[in-house]
Amino acid sequence: MMEAMDLVQARTTKSVKVSRDIYTPTEAIREIDTTLKMEGMSLTPADLDMLKEIGLGNLTTDEARQKILNKV
Protein backbone atom coordinates (compact mmCIF):
# COMPACT_ATOMS: atom_id res chain seq x y z
CA MET A 1 0.00 0.00 0.00
CA MET A 2 2.70 2.48 0.93
CA GLU A 3 4.66 1.74 -2.22
CA ALA A 4 1.58 2.24 -4.38
CA MET A 5 0.83 5.63 -2.85
CA ASP A 6 4.48 6.66 -3.27
CA LEU A 7 4.09 5.95 -6.97
CA VAL A 8 0.80 7.81 -7.07
CA GLN A 9 2.41 10.81 -5.40
CA ALA A 10 5.33 10.76 -7.82
CA ARG A 11 3.03 10.37 -10.79
CA THR A 12 0.68 13.20 -9.80
CA THR A 13 3.15 15.78 -8.53
CA LYS A 14 6.74 15.26 -9.59
CA SER A 15 7.46 13.03 -12.54
CA VAL A 16 4.82 14.26 -14.95
CA LYS A 17 5.76 17.59 -16.45
CA VAL A 18 2.57 18.29 -18.38
CA SER A 19 -0.14 20.86 -17.96
CA ARG A 20 -2.82 19.79 -15.49
CA ASP A 21 -5.40 20.84 -18.08
CA ILE A 22 -4.56 17.85 -20.28
CA TYR A 23 -6.24 15.25 -18.07
CA THR A 24 -9.64 15.35 -16.45
CA PRO A 25 -9.64 14.01 -12.86
CA THR A 26 -11.14 10.73 -14.09
CA GLU A 27 -8.50 10.41 -16.80
CA ALA A 28 -5.70 11.18 -14.35
CA ILE A 29 -6.89 8.47 -11.95
CA ARG A 30 -7.20 5.99 -14.82
CA GLU A 31 -3.65 6.88 -15.92
CA ILE A 32 -2.33 6.32 -12.39
CA ASP A 33 -4.18 3.01 -12.07
CA THR A 34 -2.88 1.82 -15.44
CA THR A 35 0.69 2.74 -14.54
CA LEU A 36 0.45 0.91 -11.21
CA LYS A 37 -1.00 -2.18 -12.91
CA MET A 38 2.04 -2.27 -15.22
CA GLU A 39 4.12 -2.50 -12.03
CA GLY A 40 1.99 -5.33 -10.65
CA MET A 41 0.05 -3.11 -8.24
CA SER A 42 -3.43 -1.70 -8.19
CA LEU A 43 -5.47 0.97 -6.47
CA THR A 44 -7.87 -0.12 -3.78
CA PRO A 45 -11.33 1.44 -3.48
CA ALA A 46 -9.95 3.46 -0.54
CA ASP A 47 -7.05 4.67 -2.72
CA LEU A 48 -9.50 5.72 -5.43
CA ASP A 49 -11.65 7.59 -2.90
CA MET A 50 -8.58 9.38 -1.57
CA LEU A 51 -7.47 10.40 -5.06
CA LYS A 52 -10.94 11.71 -5.81
CA GLU A 53 -10.91 13.75 -2.61
CA ILE A 54 -7.53 15.20 -3.56
CA GLY A 55 -8.82 16.02 -7.03
CA LEU A 56 -11.86 17.76 -5.58
CA GLY A 57 -9.68 19.82 -3.27
CA ASN A 58 -11.18 18.27 -0.14
CA LEU A 59 -7.85 16.68 0.87
CA THR A 60 -4.26 17.78 0.29
CA THR A 61 -1.53 15.36 -0.72
CA ASP A 62 0.17 16.04 2.63
CA GLU A 63 -3.03 15.12 4.49
CA ALA A 64 -3.39 11.96 2.38
CA ARG A 65 0.22 11.02 3.07
CA GLN A 66 -0.32 11.50 6.80
CA LYS A 67 -3.45 9.33 6.75
CA ILE A 68 -1.45 6.55 5.08
CA LEU A 69 1.45 6.86 7.51
CA ASN A 70 -0.93 6.71 10.46
CA LYS A 71 -2.11 3.29 9.24
CA VAL A 72 1.42 1.88 9.06
XYZ file of C-alpha atoms in Angstrom:
72
model
C 0.000 0.000 0.000
C 2.701 2.477 0.929
C 4.665 1.743 -2.223
C 1.582 2.239 -4.384
C 0.827 5.633 -2.850
C 4.476 6.662 -3.270
C 4.089 5.953 -6.974
C 0.796 7.814 -7.066
C 2.412 10.806 -5.399
C 5.328 10.762 -7.824
C 3.029 10.371 -10.791
C 0.685 13.202 -9.797
C 3.151 15.782 -8.527
C 6.737 15.258 -9.585
C 7.456 13.031 -12.540
C 4.817 14.257 -14.952
C 5.764 17.593 -16.449
C 2.574 18.292 -18.379
C -0.138 20.856 -17.964
C -2.817 19.794 -15.489
C -5.403 20.837 -18.080
C -4.560 17.851 -20.277
C -6.245 15.247 -18.069
C -9.637 15.355 -16.447
C -9.637 14.011 -12.859
C -11.136 10.730 -14.093
C -8.498 10.406 -16.802
C -5.698 11.177 -14.345
C -6.893 8.470 -11.952
C -7.201 5.992 -14.824
C -3.655 6.878 -15.920
C -2.332 6.315 -12.388
C -4.182 3.014 -12.069
C -2.885 1.823 -15.442
C 0.693 2.739 -14.537
C 0.448 0.912 -11.213
C -0.998 -2.179 -12.912
C 2.035 -2.273 -15.218
C 4.121 -2.496 -12.032
C 1.988 -5.333 -10.650
C 0.047 -3.114 -8.236
C -3.433 -1.696 -8.191
C -5.474 0.973 -6.471
C -7.874 -0.124 -3.775
C -11.332 1.437 -3.484
C -9.947 3.460 -0.542
C -7.050 4.669 -2.723
C -9.499 5.717 -5.432
C -11.646 7.587 -2.905
C -8.582 9.376 -1.566
C -7.465 10.405 -5.062
C -10.941 11.707 -5.814
C -10.911 13.752 -2.610
C -7.531 15.203 -3.555
C -8.820 16.019 -7.028
C -11.856 17.762 -5.583
C -9.682 19.820 -3.268
C -11.176 18.271 -0.139
C -7.847 16.684 0.866
C -4.262 17.779 0.287
C -1.530 15.357 -0.719
C 0.169 16.045 2.625
C -3.027 15.117 4.487
C -3.385 11.963 2.381
C 0.220 11.024 3.068
C -0.317 11.503 6.802
C -3.448 9.329 6.753
C -1.452 6.552 5.081
C 1.448 6.863 7.513
C -0.935 6.713 10.458
C -2.111 3.288 9.235
C 1.424 1.877 9.056
